[in-house]
Short mmCIF file of C-alpha atoms in Angstrom, two decimals:
data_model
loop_
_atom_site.label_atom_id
_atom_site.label_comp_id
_atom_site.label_asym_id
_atom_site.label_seq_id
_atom_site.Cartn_x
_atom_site.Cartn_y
_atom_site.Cartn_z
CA UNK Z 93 -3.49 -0.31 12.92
CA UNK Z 94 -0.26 -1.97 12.50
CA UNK Z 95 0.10 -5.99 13.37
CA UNK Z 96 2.90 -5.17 15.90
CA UNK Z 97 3.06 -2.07 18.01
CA UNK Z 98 5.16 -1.20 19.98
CA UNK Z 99 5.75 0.70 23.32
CA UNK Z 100 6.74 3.25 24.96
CA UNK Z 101 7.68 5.02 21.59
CA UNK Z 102 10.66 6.42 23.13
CA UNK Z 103 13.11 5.63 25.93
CA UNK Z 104 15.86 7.40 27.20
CA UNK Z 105 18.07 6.03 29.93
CA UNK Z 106 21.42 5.97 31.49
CA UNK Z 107 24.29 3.82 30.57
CA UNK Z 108 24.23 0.48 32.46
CA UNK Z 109 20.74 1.05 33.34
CA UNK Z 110 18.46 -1.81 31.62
CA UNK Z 111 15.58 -0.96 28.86
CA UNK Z 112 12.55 -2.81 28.30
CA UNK Z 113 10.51 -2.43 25.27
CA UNK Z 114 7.32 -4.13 24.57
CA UNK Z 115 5.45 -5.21 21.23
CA UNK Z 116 1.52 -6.32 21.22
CA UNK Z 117 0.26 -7.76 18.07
CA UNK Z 118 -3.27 -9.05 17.17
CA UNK Z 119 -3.79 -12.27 15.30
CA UNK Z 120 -2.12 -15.39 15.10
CA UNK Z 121 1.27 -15.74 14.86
CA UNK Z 122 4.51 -18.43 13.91
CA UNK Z 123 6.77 -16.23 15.56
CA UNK Z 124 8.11 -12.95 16.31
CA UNK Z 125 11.26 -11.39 15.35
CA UNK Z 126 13.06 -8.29 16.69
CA UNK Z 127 15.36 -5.88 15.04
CA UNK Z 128 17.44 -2.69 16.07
CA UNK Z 129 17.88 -0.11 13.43
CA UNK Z 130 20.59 2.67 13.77
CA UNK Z 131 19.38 5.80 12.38
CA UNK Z 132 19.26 5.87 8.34
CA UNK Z 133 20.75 2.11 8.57
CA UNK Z 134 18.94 -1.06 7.16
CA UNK Z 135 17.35 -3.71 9.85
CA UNK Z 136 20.12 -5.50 11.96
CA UNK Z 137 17.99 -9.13 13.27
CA UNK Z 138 18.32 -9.62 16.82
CA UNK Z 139 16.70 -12.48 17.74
CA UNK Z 140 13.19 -14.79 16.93
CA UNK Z 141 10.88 -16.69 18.99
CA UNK Z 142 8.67 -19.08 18.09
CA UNK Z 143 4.91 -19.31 18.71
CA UNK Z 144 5.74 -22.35 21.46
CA UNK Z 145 8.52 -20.98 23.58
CA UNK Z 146 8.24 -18.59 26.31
CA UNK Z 147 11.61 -17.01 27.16
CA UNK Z 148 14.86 -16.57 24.77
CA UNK Z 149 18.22 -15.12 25.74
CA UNK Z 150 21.18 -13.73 23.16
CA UNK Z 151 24.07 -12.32 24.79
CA UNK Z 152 22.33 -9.26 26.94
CA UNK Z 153 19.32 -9.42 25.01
CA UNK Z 154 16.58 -11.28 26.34
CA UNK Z 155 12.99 -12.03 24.65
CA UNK Z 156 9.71 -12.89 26.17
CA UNK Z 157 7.03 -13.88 24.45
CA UNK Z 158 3.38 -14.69 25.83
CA UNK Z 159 1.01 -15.96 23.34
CA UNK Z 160 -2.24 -15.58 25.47
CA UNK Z 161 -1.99 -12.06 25.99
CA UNK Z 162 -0.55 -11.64 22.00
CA UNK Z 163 2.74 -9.79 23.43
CA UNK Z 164 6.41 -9.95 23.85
CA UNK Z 165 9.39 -7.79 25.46
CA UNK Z 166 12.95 -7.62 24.83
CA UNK Z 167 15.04 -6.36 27.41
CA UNK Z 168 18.59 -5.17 27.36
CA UNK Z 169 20.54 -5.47 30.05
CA UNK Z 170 23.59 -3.31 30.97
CA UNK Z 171 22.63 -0.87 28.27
CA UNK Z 172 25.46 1.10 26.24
CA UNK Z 173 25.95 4.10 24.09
CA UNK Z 174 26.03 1.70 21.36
CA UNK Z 175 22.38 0.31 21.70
CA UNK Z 176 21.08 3.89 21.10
CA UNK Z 177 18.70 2.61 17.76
CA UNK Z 178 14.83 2.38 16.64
CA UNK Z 179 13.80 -1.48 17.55
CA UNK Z 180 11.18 -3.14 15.85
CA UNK Z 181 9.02 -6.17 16.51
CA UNK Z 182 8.22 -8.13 13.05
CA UNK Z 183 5.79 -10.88 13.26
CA UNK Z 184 5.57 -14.05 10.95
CA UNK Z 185 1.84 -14.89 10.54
CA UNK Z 186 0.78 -18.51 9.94
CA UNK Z 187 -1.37 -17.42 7.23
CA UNK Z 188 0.92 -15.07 5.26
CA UNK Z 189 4.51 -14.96 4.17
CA UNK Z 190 4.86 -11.28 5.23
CA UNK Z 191 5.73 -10.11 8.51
CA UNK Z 192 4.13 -6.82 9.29
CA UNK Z 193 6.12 -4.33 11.51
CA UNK Z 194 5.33 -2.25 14.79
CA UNK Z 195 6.27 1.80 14.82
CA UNK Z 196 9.27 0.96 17.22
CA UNK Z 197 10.66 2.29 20.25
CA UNK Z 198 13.58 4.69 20.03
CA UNK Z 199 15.91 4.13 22.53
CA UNK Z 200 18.55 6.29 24.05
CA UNK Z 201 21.49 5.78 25.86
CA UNK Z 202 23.14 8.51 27.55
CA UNK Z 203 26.83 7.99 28.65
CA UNK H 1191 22.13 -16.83 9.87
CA UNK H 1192 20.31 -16.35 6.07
CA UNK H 1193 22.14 -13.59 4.53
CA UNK H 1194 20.22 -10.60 2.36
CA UNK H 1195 22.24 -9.00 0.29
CA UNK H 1196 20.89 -5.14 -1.29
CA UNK H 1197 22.46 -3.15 -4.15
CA UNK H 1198 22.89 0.07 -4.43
CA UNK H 1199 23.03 1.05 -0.92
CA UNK H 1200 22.53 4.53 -1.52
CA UNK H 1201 21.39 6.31 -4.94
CA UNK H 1202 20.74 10.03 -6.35
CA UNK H 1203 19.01 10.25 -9.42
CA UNK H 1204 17.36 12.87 -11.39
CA UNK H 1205 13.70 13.37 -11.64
CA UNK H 1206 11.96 11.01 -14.62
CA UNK H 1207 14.76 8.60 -14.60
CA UNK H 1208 14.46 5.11 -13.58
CA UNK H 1209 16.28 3.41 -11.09
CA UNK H 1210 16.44 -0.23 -10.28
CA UNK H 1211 17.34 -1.80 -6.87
CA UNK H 1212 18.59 -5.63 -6.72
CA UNK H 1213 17.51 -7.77 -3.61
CA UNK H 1214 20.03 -11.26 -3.03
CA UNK H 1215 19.60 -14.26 -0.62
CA UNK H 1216 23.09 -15.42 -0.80
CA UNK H 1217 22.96 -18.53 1.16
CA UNK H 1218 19.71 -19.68 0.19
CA UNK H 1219 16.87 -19.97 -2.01
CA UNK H 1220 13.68 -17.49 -1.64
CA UNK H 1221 10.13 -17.98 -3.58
CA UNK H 1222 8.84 -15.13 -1.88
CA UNK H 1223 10.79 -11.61 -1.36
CA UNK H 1224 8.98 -8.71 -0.11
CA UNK H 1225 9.71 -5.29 -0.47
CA UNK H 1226 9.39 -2.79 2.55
CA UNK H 1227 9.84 1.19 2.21
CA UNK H 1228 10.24 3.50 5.17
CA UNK H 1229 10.05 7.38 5.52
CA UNK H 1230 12.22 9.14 8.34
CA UNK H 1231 11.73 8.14 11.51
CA UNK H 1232 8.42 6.09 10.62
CA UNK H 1233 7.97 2.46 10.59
CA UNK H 1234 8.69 -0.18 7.01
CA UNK H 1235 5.86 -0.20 5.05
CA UNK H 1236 5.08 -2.96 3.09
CA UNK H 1237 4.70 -2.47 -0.58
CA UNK H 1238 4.46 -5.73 -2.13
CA UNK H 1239 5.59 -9.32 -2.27
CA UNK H 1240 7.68 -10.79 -4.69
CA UNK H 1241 6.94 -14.03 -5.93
CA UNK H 1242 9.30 -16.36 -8.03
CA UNK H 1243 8.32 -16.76 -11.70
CA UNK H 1244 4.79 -15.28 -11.23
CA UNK H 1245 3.57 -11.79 -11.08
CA UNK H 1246 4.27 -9.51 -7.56
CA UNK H 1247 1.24 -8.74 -5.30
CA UNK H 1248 1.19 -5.16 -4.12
CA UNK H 1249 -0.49 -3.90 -1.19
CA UNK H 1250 -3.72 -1.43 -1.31
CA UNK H 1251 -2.25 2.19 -2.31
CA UNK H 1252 1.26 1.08 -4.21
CA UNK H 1253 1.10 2.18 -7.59
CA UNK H 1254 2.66 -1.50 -9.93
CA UNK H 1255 3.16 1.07 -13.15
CA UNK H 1256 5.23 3.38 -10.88
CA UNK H 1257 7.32 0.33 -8.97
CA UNK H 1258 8.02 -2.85 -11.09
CA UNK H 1259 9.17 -6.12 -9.47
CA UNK H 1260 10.67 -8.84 -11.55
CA UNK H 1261 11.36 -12.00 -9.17
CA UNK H 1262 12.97 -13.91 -11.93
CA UNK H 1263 15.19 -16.41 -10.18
CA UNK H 1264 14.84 -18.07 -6.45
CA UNK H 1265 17.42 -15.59 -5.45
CA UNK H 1266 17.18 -12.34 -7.04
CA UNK H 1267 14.75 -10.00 -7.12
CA UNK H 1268 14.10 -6.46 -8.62
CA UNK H 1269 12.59 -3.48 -7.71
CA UNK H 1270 12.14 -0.74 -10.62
CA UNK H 1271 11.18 2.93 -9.03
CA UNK H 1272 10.10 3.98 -12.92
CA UNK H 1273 10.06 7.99 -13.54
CA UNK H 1274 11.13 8.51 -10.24
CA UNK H 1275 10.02 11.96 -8.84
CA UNK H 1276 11.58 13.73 -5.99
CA UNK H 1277 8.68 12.13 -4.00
CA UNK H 1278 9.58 8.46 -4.40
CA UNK H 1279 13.07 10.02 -2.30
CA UNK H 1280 12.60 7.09 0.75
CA UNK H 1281 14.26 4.01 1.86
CA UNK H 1282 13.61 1.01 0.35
CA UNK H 1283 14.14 -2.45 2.39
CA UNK H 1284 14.06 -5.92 0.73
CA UNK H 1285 13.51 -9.20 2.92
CA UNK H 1286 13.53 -12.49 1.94
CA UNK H 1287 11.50 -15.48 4.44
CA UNK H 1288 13.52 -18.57 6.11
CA UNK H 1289 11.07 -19.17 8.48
CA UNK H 1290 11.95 -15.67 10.24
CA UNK H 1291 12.33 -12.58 7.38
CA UNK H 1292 15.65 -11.57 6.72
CA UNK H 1293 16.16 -8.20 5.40
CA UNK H 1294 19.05 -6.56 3.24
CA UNK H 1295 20.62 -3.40 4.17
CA UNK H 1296 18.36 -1.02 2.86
CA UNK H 1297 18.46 1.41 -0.25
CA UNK H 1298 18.60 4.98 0.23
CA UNK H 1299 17.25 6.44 -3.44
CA UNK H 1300 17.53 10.29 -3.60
CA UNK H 1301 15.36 11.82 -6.36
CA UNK H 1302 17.04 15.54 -7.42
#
């Protein structure tokens, strides 16, 4: 199965309402990126952690990343309309150059 | 940020023609470019990684005859869909690595 996965798969919620997505992965990593992608649109980078920090914040976006467990989240807080995209967790293995992607979470936000 | 840059955004081609697809880093120099394609609504698949003045490595399944990468500068590389057929019709991603990937816009090729 794929590196990063992950979940839920889809998630639909209300404008101003906050959305929580998770990605597990499975072996080592350097770090973890995330990226939203509107539909039939290339990858848009959102933010990357690094193997040795915990918690990261951009604007409304913030990223959590616990190595132990092999997972992060990103959260969005006070969704809108315009955050309605696929998001992706990419991670950067120490012993390859490539970074191999989840399935994403679609997200929805209704007006 | 490291910028990607991906040309032709979007193409429509006939069947058995070839069509090449150019993958920039614009602010910075790249050994290693990798090249990603994705089917609607399904995840980037990787198909192989570029490497700077040596040949590409493709992943299990991807045909090298059928897509040819030339990575013949630190900042350019090339992706060749040869004799495309309406079944090579995807999206077609190109990243280069600064510590994090970096991808380019994406490619839309439409085989008729």
């Amino acid at each position: 199965s794929q590196q990063g996965e992950e979940d839920p798969q889809a998630l639909s919620i209300q404008e101003g309402e906050n959305a929580t997505m998770n990605c597990s992965y499975k072996t080592s990593i350097n770090n973890l990126q995330w990226y939203r992608q509107n539909s039939g649109r290339g990858l848009v980078h959102l933010i990357l952690i690094r193997s040795n920090e915990r918690e990261k914040h951009s604007g409304r976006l913030r990223v959590t990343l616990d190595t132990s467990k092999k997972s992060s989240s990103l959260l969005i807080t006070a969704s809108r309309a315009a955050d309605t995209a696929s998001y992706f967790c990419a991670t950067g293995n120490t012993n390859a150059g490539k970074s191999t992607f989840g399935d994403g979470t679609t997200l929805t936000v209704k007006p | 940020g490291a910028v990607v840059s991906q040309h032709p955004s979007w193409v429509i081609c006939k069947s058995g023609t070839s069509v090449k697809i150019e993958c920039r880093s614009l602010d910075f120099q790249a050994t290693t470019m990798f090249w990603y394609r994705q089917f609607p609504k399904q995840s980037l698949m990787l198909m192989a990684t570029s490497n700077e003045g040596s040949k590409a490595t493709y992943e299990q399944g991807v045909e090298k005859d059928k897509f040819l990468i030339n990575h013949a500068s630190l900042t350019l590389s090339t992706l060749t869909v040869t004799s495309a057929h309406p079944e090579d019709s995807s999206f077609y991603i190109c990243s280069a690595r600064v510590e994090a990937q970096y991808f380019g816009a994406g490619t839309r090729l439409s085989v008729l």
